[in-house]
Amino acid sequence: MAAAPDSEQQSSVSMEEMVSLCARRGFIFQSSEIYGGANGFWDYGPLGVELKNNLKALWWQYMVRRRDDVVGVDTSIIAAPRTWEASGHVESFSDPMVDCRACKKRFRADHLEGVAPCDSREGTSEHDFTEARDFNLMLSTKIGASVAASADAYLRPETCQSIFTGFKRVRETARQKIPFGIGQIGKAFRNEITPRNFTFRSREFEQAEMEYFIHPSEQDKSFDYWLDQRERFHKGIFKEENLRLRAHADDELAHYCNNARDVEFLFPFGWQEIEGIHDRGDWDLTRHSEFSGKDQSVTNEQTKEKFMPMCTETSMGIDRTCLAVLVDAYEEETMEGGETRTVLHIHPALAPIKVAVLPLSKKLSEPAQVIAENLRKRFNTAYDASGNIGRRYRRQDEIGTPYCVTYDFDSEEDGAVTVRERDSMTQDRVPIDEVGEYLRIRIEADPWE
Ligand code: GAP
């Protein structure tokens, strides 16, 4: 796992503003909040789930659907425990941990800067730390009713291992030849010692991973290619100044990794990783061949060469990227006349609600509702008839709705509505029977063109 160094540089929005907006508008809030929460676990509300689903759909579209050399899978969270011995996670997937003998709190030994002072020692606020020791990050559970050790299992700490264990079956059933890739989006779990920075470091999170299998001679070329691809993906949804690539130093590389670059985003707490691009070599397929006794190598049908494929991995955190989308989009803007608005400039492809229909007066509700119902067949559409029109625009701006459609008294006469665009606040008069197509062209615009 990569521990990117915190940077002095920070984004302009504070974490407090972000957390408050997320809770207030129902994007993301504490899990089991009424019981005081569960540390490191988060719930996505009605807007958050839309944002998350849109991000997953965008990734799937870009990485799987648009290509004929990548196929998708959806595998189980719990795998045969041998999987994690073979992958090296039982032995090596750990962070250094220290305990304070006085307050009994536990910390990551490499994250001690800025920790809260000890409140249990007389005459000093300094902690009384134990020696650092390794703490395995895998969350364990028991399968079935047995208490025997044979029933022990792990919740997967990364989604990719079942891509490796299913490699042969997927390749054969999808009739793919090397080079090809397998993508998956799913939950992963890590018993982080100190979950922090909102959803950034949590104990339950989602990953979007793709493992691309190549001939050994293509290893470097493939790494460079996927680095470019992933950079392009992120540039489609983020401001360029909030993105950078960072190469891992040798002592940072995970146990399976020969080479790694992080895609980093400028969070309120500095530059941090949202995705890793890894050269995993033949580590996984070789280890699974050894541990399962089932050879995972492939034979080139033409040349008859037998080889163990190498693998380039792209591994994006869905939750971290959602948080980055919100931070990137957030702006407190002063408008003409001095009024301020909070606005999320989210790309329309990711925006939770694509369009809000607003009748200028409650008297116009009936025809406005008909328009909303029609739009709802195509886009996630909100309908809001309460409060003055300015306030209603502000409510939509704050959650990133790219278009508002206003039905006014003239609409009765000219059969048209006003479409207001979130970022520029410009307004177009559009005939009602053309408004669906007007919005479609703009909402479905490709982020990468
Ligand atoms: N299969 C490779 C792998 O898991 P990683 O760098 O450990 O690599 C990949 O994780 C991505 O998963 C990270 O870039 C991050 O976005 C996300 N991730 C990892 N640990 C996380 C955590 N505790 N909370 C939220 N996201 C996390």
Coordinates of C-alpha atoms and ligand atoms in Angstrom, one line a residue:
M1 CA 0.0 0.0 0.0
A2 CA 1.2 3.4 -0.8
A3 CA 1.5 6.1 1.9
A4 CA 1.8 9.3 -0.1
P5 CA 3.4 12.0 1.8
D6 CA 1.1 14.8 2.9
S7 CA 1.8 18.0 1.0
E8 CA 1.8 21.6 2.2
Q9 CA -0.5 22.5 -0.8
Q10 CA -4.2 22.2 -0.2
S11 CA -7.5 22.7 -2.1
S12 CA -9.5 25.9 -1.3
V13 CA -12.5 24.1 0.2
S14 CA -12.2 22.9 3.8
M15 CA -13.0 19.4 4.9
E16 CA -15.5 20.8 7.5
E17 CA -17.4 22.5 4.6
M18 CA -17.3 19.3 2.6
V19 CA -18.5 17.0 5.4
S20 CA -21.2 19.5 6.4
L21 CA -22.5 19.8 2.8
C22 CA -22.5 16.0 2.4
A23 CA -24.5 15.4 5.5
R24 CA -26.9 18.4 5.0
R25 CA -27.8 17.5 1.4
G26 CA -27.7 13.7 1.9
F27 CA -24.6 12.8 -0.1
I28 CA -22.7 10.9 2.6
F29 CA -23.1 10.6 6.3
Q30 CA -21.9 8.4 9.2
S31 CA -23.1 4.8 9.2
S32 CA -25.5 3.9 12.1
E33 CA -25.4 7.6 13.1
I34 CA -28.1 7.2 15.7
Y35 CA -25.8 4.9 17.7
G36 CA -22.9 7.3 17.5
G37 CA -21.6 5.9 14.2
A38 CA -19.1 3.1 13.4
N39 CA -15.6 4.4 12.9
G40 CA -14.4 4.0 9.2
F41 CA -17.9 3.2 7.8
W42 CA -20.0 5.5 5.8
D43 CA -23.5 5.6 4.2
Y44 CA -24.4 7.2 0.9
G45 CA -27.7 9.0 0.8
P46 CA -30.1 9.6 -2.2
L47 CA -27.7 12.0 -3.9
G48 CA -24.5 10.2 -2.9
V49 CA -25.7 6.9 -4.4
E50 CA -26.5 8.6 -7.7
L51 CA -23.1 10.2 -7.8
K52 CA -21.4 6.9 -7.0
N53 CA -23.5 4.9 -9.5
N54 CA -22.7 7.5 -12.2
L55 CA -19.0 7.3 -11.5
K56 CA -19.1 3.5 -11.6
A57 CA -21.1 3.6 -14.9
L58 CA -18.6 6.0 -16.4
W59 CA -15.6 3.8 -15.4
W60 CA -17.4 0.7 -16.7
Q61 CA -18.2 2.5 -20.0
Y62 CA -14.6 3.7 -20.4
M63 CA -12.8 0.5 -19.3
V64 CA -15.1 -2.3 -20.3
R65 CA -17.9 -1.5 -22.7
R66 CA -16.0 0.7 -25.1
R67 CA -13.3 -1.9 -25.6
D68 CA -13.4 -5.4 -27.2
D69 CA -10.2 -6.5 -25.3
V70 CA -11.6 -6.0 -21.7
V71 CA -14.5 -8.0 -20.2
G72 CA -16.2 -7.6 -16.9
V73 CA -16.9 -9.8 -13.9
D74 CA -18.6 -9.5 -10.5
T75 CA -17.1 -12.0 -8.0
S76 CA -17.8 -12.8 -4.4
I77 CA -16.4 -10.8 -1.5
I78 CA -15.3 -14.0 0.4
A79 CA -12.9 -16.3 -1.4
A80 CA -11.2 -19.6 -0.4
P81 CA -8.8 -18.5 2.4
R82 CA -5.9 -20.1 0.5
T83 CA -6.3 -17.2 -2.0
W84 CA -4.9 -14.8 0.6
E85 CA -2.0 -17.0 1.4
A86 CA -1.1 -17.2 -2.3
S87 CA -1.6 -13.5 -2.9
G88 CA 0.8 -12.7 0.0
H89 CA -1.7 -10.8 2.0
V90 CA -1.6 -13.1 5.0
E91 CA 2.1 -12.7 5.3
S92 CA 2.6 -9.1 4.1
F93 CA -0.5 -7.0 4.1
S94 CA 0.2 -5.0 7.2
D95 CA 0.8 -1.5 8.6
P96 CA 3.1 -0.7 11.5
M97 CA 1.1 -0.1 14.7
V98 CA 1.8 1.4 18.2
D99 CA -0.4 1.4 21.3
C100 CA -0.4 4.0 24.0
R101 CA 0.0 2.2 27.3
A102 CA -1.8 5.0 29.1
C103 CA -4.9 5.9 27.0
K104 CA -5.0 2.5 25.3
K105 CA -5.5 4.2 21.9
R106 CA -3.9 2.6 18.8
F107 CA -2.1 4.5 16.1
R108 CA -0.3 3.9 12.8
A109 CA 3.3 4.2 13.6
D110 CA 3.9 6.1 10.3
H111 CA 1.0 8.5 10.9
L112 CA 2.0 9.9 14.3
E113 CA 2.4 13.5 13.3
G114 CA -0.6 15.6 14.5
V115 CA -2.3 12.9 16.6
A116 CA -4.5 14.1 19.5
P117 CA -2.6 14.3 22.8
C118 CA -2.8 11.7 25.5
D119 CA -5.5 12.5 28.1
S120 CA -4.7 9.8 30.6
R121 CA -1.2 10.7 32.0
E122 CA -0.6 13.0 34.9
G123 CA 1.7 15.9 34.2
T124 CA 2.1 15.3 30.5
S125 CA 0.1 15.0 27.4
E126 CA 2.6 12.8 25.7
H127 CA 1.7 9.3 24.7
D128 CA 3.5 6.3 26.2
F129 CA 4.0 4.3 23.0
T130 CA 4.8 0.6 22.7
E131 CA 7.3 -0.6 20.1
A132 CA 5.9 -0.6 16.6
R133 CA 4.6 -4.0 15.4
D134 CA 2.9 -5.2 12.3
F135 CA -0.8 -5.3 12.2
N136 CA -2.5 -7.3 9.4
L137 CA -5.2 -5.2 7.7
M138 CA -7.5 -8.0 6.6
L139 CA -10.9 -8.2 8.3
S140 CA -11.7 -11.8 9.2
T141 CA -15.0 -13.6 9.6
K142 CA -16.3 -17.2 10.2
I143 CA -18.1 -19.2 7.6
G144 CA -21.0 -21.4 8.7
A145 CA -21.8 -22.6 12.2
S146 CA -18.4 -24.2 13.0
V147 CA -16.0 -22.5 15.4
A148 CA -13.1 -24.5 14.0
A149 CA -10.1 -22.6 12.5
S150 CA -11.0 -24.2 9.1
A151 CA -14.1 -21.9 9.1
D152 CA -12.0 -18.7 9.2
A153 CA -12.2 -16.5 6.2
Y154 CA -11.3 -13.0 5.1
L155 CA -13.3 -10.1 3.6
R156 CA -11.3 -9.3 0.5
P157 CA -8.8 -6.4 0.9
E158 CA -8.7 -5.9 -2.8
T159 CA -11.1 -6.9 -5.5
C160 CA -8.6 -8.2 -8.0
Q161 CA -7.6 -11.5 -6.5
S162 CA -10.7 -13.3 -7.8
I163 CA -9.8 -11.9 -11.3
F164 CA -6.6 -13.9 -11.0
T165 CA -8.2 -17.0 -9.6
G166 CA -10.8 -16.9 -12.3
F167 CA -8.4 -15.9 -15.1
K168 CA -8.5 -19.2 -17.0
R169 CA -12.2 -19.6 -17.0
V170 CA -12.9 -16.0 -17.9
R171 CA -10.4 -16.1 -20.8
E172 CA -11.8 -19.3 -22.2
T173 CA -15.5 -18.4 -21.8
A174 CA -14.9 -14.9 -23.2
R175 CA -12.8 -16.4 -26.0
Q176 CA -10.1 -13.8 -25.4
K177 CA -6.4 -14.1 -26.3
I178 CA -3.5 -12.4 -24.7
P179 CA -3.5 -9.3 -24.5
F180 CA -6.8 -8.8 -22.8
G181 CA -8.2 -7.5 -19.5
I182 CA -10.7 -8.3 -16.9
G183 CA -12.5 -5.4 -15.0
Q184 CA -14.5 -5.4 -11.8
I185 CA -16.1 -3.0 -9.4
G186 CA -16.9 -4.1 -5.9
K187 CA -16.5 -3.8 -2.2
A188 CA -13.2 -4.2 -0.4
F189 CA -12.4 -4.1 3.3
R190 CA -9.4 -3.1 5.3
N191 CA -9.1 -3.0 9.1
E192 CA -7.4 0.4 8.9
I193 CA -5.7 1.3 12.2
T194 CA -6.7 4.9 12.0
P195 CA -9.5 5.6 9.5
R196 CA -9.5 9.3 8.7
N197 CA -10.3 12.2 6.4
F198 CA -14.0 11.3 6.0
T199 CA -14.4 8.6 3.4
F200 CA -10.8 8.9 2.2
R201 CA -9.5 6.1 4.5
S202 CA -12.3 3.9 5.5
R203 CA -12.6 0.3 6.5
E204 CA -15.2 -0.6 3.9
F205 CA -14.9 0.9 0.4
E206 CA -15.3 0.2 -3.3
Q207 CA -12.6 -0.3 -5.9
A208 CA -12.8 -0.3 -9.7
E209 CA -10.0 -2.5 -10.8
M210 CA -8.8 -3.8 -14.2
E211 CA -6.1 -6.4 -14.7
Y212 CA -4.6 -6.5 -18.2
F213 CA -2.7 -9.6 -19.2
I214 CA 0.1 -9.4 -21.6
H215 CA 3.1 -11.2 -23.1
P216 CA 6.3 -10.5 -21.0
S217 CA 7.8 -8.6 -23.9
E218 CA 4.9 -6.1 -23.7
Q219 CA 5.2 -5.3 -19.9
D220 CA 6.6 -1.8 -20.1
K221 CA 4.6 -0.8 -23.1
S222 CA 1.4 -1.9 -21.4
F223 CA 2.2 0.0 -18.2
D224 CA 2.8 3.3 -20.2
Y225 CA -0.4 2.7 -22.2
W226 CA -2.6 2.3 -19.2
L227 CA -1.0 5.2 -17.4
D228 CA -2.0 7.4 -20.4
Q229 CA -5.5 5.9 -20.5
R230 CA -6.1 6.5 -16.8
E231 CA -4.7 10.0 -17.0
R232 CA -7.1 10.7 -19.8
F233 CA -10.0 9.3 -17.8
H234 CA -9.4 11.6 -14.8
K235 CA -8.7 14.7 -17.0
G236 CA -12.3 14.2 -18.4
I237 CA -13.8 14.7 -14.9
F238 CA -11.3 16.8 -12.9
K239 CA -9.6 20.2 -13.3
E240 CA -6.1 19.6 -14.5
E241 CA -4.5 21.6 -11.7
N242 CA -6.0 19.2 -9.1
L243 CA -4.3 16.1 -10.6
R244 CA -0.8 14.8 -10.7
L245 CA 1.0 11.5 -11.2
R246 CA 3.5 10.3 -8.7
A247 CA 5.9 7.4 -9.1
H248 CA 6.5 5.1 -6.1
A249 CA 9.9 5.0 -4.5
D250 CA 11.3 1.4 -4.2
D251 CA 10.6 1.2 -0.5
E252 CA 7.0 2.1 -1.0
L253 CA 6.1 -0.6 -3.5
A254 CA 3.5 -3.2 -2.3
H255 CA 4.7 -6.8 -2.1
Y256 CA 3.2 -7.7 -5.5
C257 CA 4.5 -4.7 -7.3
N258 CA 7.5 -4.0 -9.7
N259 CA 6.5 -0.5 -10.6
A260 CA 3.7 1.9 -9.5
R261 CA 2.3 5.3 -10.2
D262 CA -0.3 7.0 -8.2
V263 CA -2.9 9.3 -9.6
E264 CA -3.1 11.9 -6.9
F265 CA -5.7 14.6 -6.3
L266 CA -5.3 17.8 -4.3
F267 CA -7.6 17.3 -1.3
P268 CA -8.1 19.8 1.6
F269 CA -5.6 17.6 3.4
G270 CA -3.0 17.7 0.6
W271 CA -2.1 15.6 -2.4
Q272 CA -3.3 12.0 -2.0
E273 CA -3.8 8.9 -4.0
I274 CA -7.1 8.2 -5.7
E275 CA -5.8 5.5 -8.1
G276 CA -2.8 3.2 -8.4
I277 CA -1.4 1.9 -11.7
H278 CA 0.7 -1.1 -11.0
D279 CA 3.0 -3.5 -12.8
R280 CA 2.2 -6.7 -11.0
G281 CA 4.5 -8.8 -13.2
D282 CA 3.5 -12.5 -13.1
W283 CA 3.4 -12.4 -9.2
D284 CA -0.3 -13.4 -8.9
L285 CA -0.7 -16.0 -11.6
T286 CA 2.6 -17.7 -10.6
R287 CA 1.6 -17.8 -6.9
H288 CA -1.9 -19.1 -7.7
S289 CA -0.4 -21.8 -10.0
E290 CA 1.9 -22.8 -7.1
F291 CA -0.7 -22.7 -4.3
S292 CA -3.6 -24.3 -6.3
G293 CA -1.5 -26.8 -8.3
K294 CA -3.3 -25.5 -11.4
D295 CA -1.0 -24.1 -14.0
Q296 CA -2.1 -20.6 -15.1
S297 CA 0.3 -20.2 -18.0
V298 CA -1.0 -19.9 -21.5
T299 CA 0.2 -21.2 -24.9
N300 CA 0.3 -19.0 -28.0
E301 CA -1.6 -21.1 -30.6
Q302 CA 0.5 -19.9 -33.5
T303 CA 4.0 -20.1 -32.1
K304 CA 3.3 -22.7 -29.4
E305 CA 5.2 -20.6 -27.0
K306 CA 4.1 -21.3 -23.4
F307 CA 4.4 -18.4 -21.0
M308 CA 3.0 -16.9 -17.8
P309 CA 1.2 -13.6 -18.7
M310 CA 2.4 -10.4 -17.0
C311 CA -0.2 -8.1 -15.6
T312 CA -0.8 -4.3 -15.6
E313 CA -3.3 -3.2 -13.0
T314 CA -5.4 -0.1 -12.7
S315 CA -7.0 0.3 -9.3
M316 CA -9.3 3.2 -8.6
G317 CA -11.0 3.9 -5.3
I318 CA -14.6 4.7 -6.0
D319 CA -15.2 6.5 -2.6
R320 CA -12.0 8.5 -2.8
T321 CA -12.8 9.5 -6.4
C322 CA -16.4 10.5 -5.3
L323 CA -14.9 12.7 -2.6
A324 CA -12.4 14.2 -5.1
V325 CA -15.3 14.9 -7.5
L326 CA -17.1 16.9 -4.7
V327 CA -14.0 18.8 -3.7
D328 CA -13.0 19.6 -7.3
A329 CA -16.5 20.8 -8.1
Y330 CA -17.1 22.9 -4.9
E331 CA -17.2 26.7 -5.2
E332 CA -18.6 29.5 -3.2
E333 CA -19.3 32.2 -5.7
T334 CA -20.1 35.8 -5.4
M335 CA -22.6 36.8 -8.1
E336 CA -23.5 40.2 -9.5
G337 CA -25.2 42.2 -6.8
G338 CA -23.0 40.6 -4.1
E339 CA -25.2 37.6 -3.4
T340 CA -23.3 34.4 -2.9
R341 CA -24.1 30.9 -4.0
T342 CA -22.6 27.5 -3.2
V343 CA -22.3 25.6 -6.5
L344 CA -21.0 22.1 -7.4
H345 CA -19.6 22.3 -11.0
I346 CA -19.9 18.5 -11.4
H347 CA -19.6 17.1 -14.9
P348 CA -23.2 16.4 -16.1
A349 CA -22.3 12.7 -16.6
L350 CA -21.7 12.5 -12.8
A351 CA -24.3 14.9 -11.5
P352 CA -26.8 13.1 -9.2
I353 CA -29.7 15.0 -10.6
K354 CA -29.5 16.0 -14.3
V355 CA -32.5 18.4 -14.5
A356 CA -34.9 20.1 -12.1
V357 CA -38.3 21.3 -13.3
L358 CA -39.5 24.4 -11.5
P359 CA -43.0 25.9 -12.1
L360 CA -42.7 29.7 -11.6
S361 CA -45.9 29.6 -9.6
K362 CA -47.8 26.8 -7.8
K363 CA -50.7 27.6 -10.2
L364 CA -48.5 26.2 -13.0
S365 CA -47.8 22.9 -11.2
E366 CA -49.9 20.7 -13.5
P367 CA -48.2 21.3 -16.9
A368 CA -44.8 21.5 -15.2
Q369 CA -45.4 18.1 -13.6
V370 CA -46.2 16.6 -17.1
I371 CA -42.8 17.9 -18.3
A372 CA -41.0 16.5 -15.3
E373 CA -42.7 13.1 -15.8
N374 CA -41.6 13.0 -19.4
L375 CA -38.0 14.0 -18.6
R376 CA -37.9 11.4 -15.8
K377 CA -38.2 8.6 -18.4
R378 CA -34.7 9.7 -19.6
F379 CA -32.9 11.5 -16.8
N380 CA -32.9 11.7 -13.1
T381 CA -35.2 14.6 -12.7
A382 CA -36.2 16.6 -9.7
Y383 CA -39.4 18.7 -9.3
D384 CA -39.5 21.6 -6.9
A385 CA -42.4 24.0 -6.6
S386 CA -41.6 25.6 -3.1
G387 CA -39.9 28.9 -2.4
N388 CA -38.9 31.7 -4.7
I389 CA -37.3 30.9 -8.0
G390 CA -33.9 32.2 -6.9
R391 CA -33.9 30.0 -3.8
R392 CA -34.8 27.0 -5.9
Y393 CA -31.9 27.7 -8.3
R394 CA -29.6 27.9 -5.3
R395 CA -30.8 24.6 -3.9
Q396 CA -30.0 22.9 -7.3
D397 CA -26.7 24.7 -7.7
E398 CA -25.6 23.3 -4.3
I399 CA -26.1 19.7 -5.3
G400 CA -24.7 20.2 -8.8
T401 CA -27.8 19.9 -11.0
P402 CA -26.6 21.1 -14.4
Y403 CA -30.0 22.3 -15.8
C404 CA -33.1 23.9 -14.4
V405 CA -36.3 24.0 -16.6
T406 CA -38.7 26.8 -15.6
Y407 CA -42.3 26.7 -16.7
D408 CA -43.7 30.3 -16.5
F409 CA -46.9 32.1 -17.5
D410 CA -45.5 32.7 -21.0
S411 CA -45.1 29.0 -21.5
E412 CA -48.9 28.7 -21.6
E413 CA -48.8 31.0 -24.7
D414 CA -45.5 30.1 -26.5
G415 CA -45.3 26.4 -25.6
A416 CA -41.7 27.0 -24.5
V417 CA -39.7 26.8 -21.2
T418 CA -36.6 28.5 -19.9
V419 CA -33.6 26.3 -19.5
R420 CA -31.0 27.7 -17.2
E421 CA -27.4 26.3 -17.2
R422 CA -25.8 25.9 -13.7
D423 CA -22.2 27.2 -14.4
S424 CA -22.8 30.2 -16.7
M425 CA -26.4 30.8 -15.4
T426 CA -27.3 31.6 -19.0
Q427 CA -30.9 31.0 -20.0
D428 CA -32.3 29.6 -23.3
R429 CA -35.9 29.6 -24.4
V430 CA -36.6 26.1 -25.7
P431 CA -39.9 24.7 -27.2
I432 CA -41.3 22.1 -24.8
D433 CA -41.3 19.3 -27.4
E434 CA -37.6 19.9 -28.0
V435 CA -36.4 20.2 -24.4
G436 CA -35.7 16.4 -24.0
E437 CA -33.3 16.4 -27.0
Y438 CA -31.8 19.8 -26.0
L439 CA -30.9 18.3 -22.6
R440 CA -29.8 14.9 -24.0
I441 CA -27.1 16.5 -26.2
R442 CA -25.7 18.4 -23.3
I443 CA -26.1 15.8 -20.5
E444 CA -24.7 12.9 -22.6
A445 CA -21.8 14.9 -23.9
D446 CA -18.6 12.7 -23.8
P447 CA -16.3 13.8 -21.0
W448 CA -13.3 12.7 -23.1
E449 CA -14.0 14.6 -26.4
Ligands
GAP1 N1 -5.2 -4.1 -6.1 C1 -4.3 -3.1 -5.8 C2 -4.7 -2.2 -4.7 O1 -5.7 -2.5 -3.9 P1 -4.1 0.0 -3.4 O2 -3.2 1.1 -3.8 O3 -3.9 -0.6 -2.1 O4 -4.0 -1.1 -4.6 C3 -6.2 1.0 -4.7 O5 -5.6 0.5 -3.5 C4 -7.1 2.1 -4.4 O6 -8.1 1.7 -3.5 C5 -6.5 3.3 -3.8 O7 -5.9 4.2 -4.8 C6 -7.6 4.0 -3.1 O8 -8.3 4.8 -4.0 C7 -8.5 2.8 -2.7 N2 -8.3 2.5 -1.3 C8 -7.4 1.8 -0.7 N3 -7.5 1.8 0.6 C9 -8.6 2.5 0.9 C10 -9.2 2.9 2.1 N4 -8.8 2.4 3.3 N5 -10.4 3.7 2.0 C11 -10.8 4.1 0.8 N6 -10.2 3.8 -0.3 C12 -9.1 3.0 -0.3

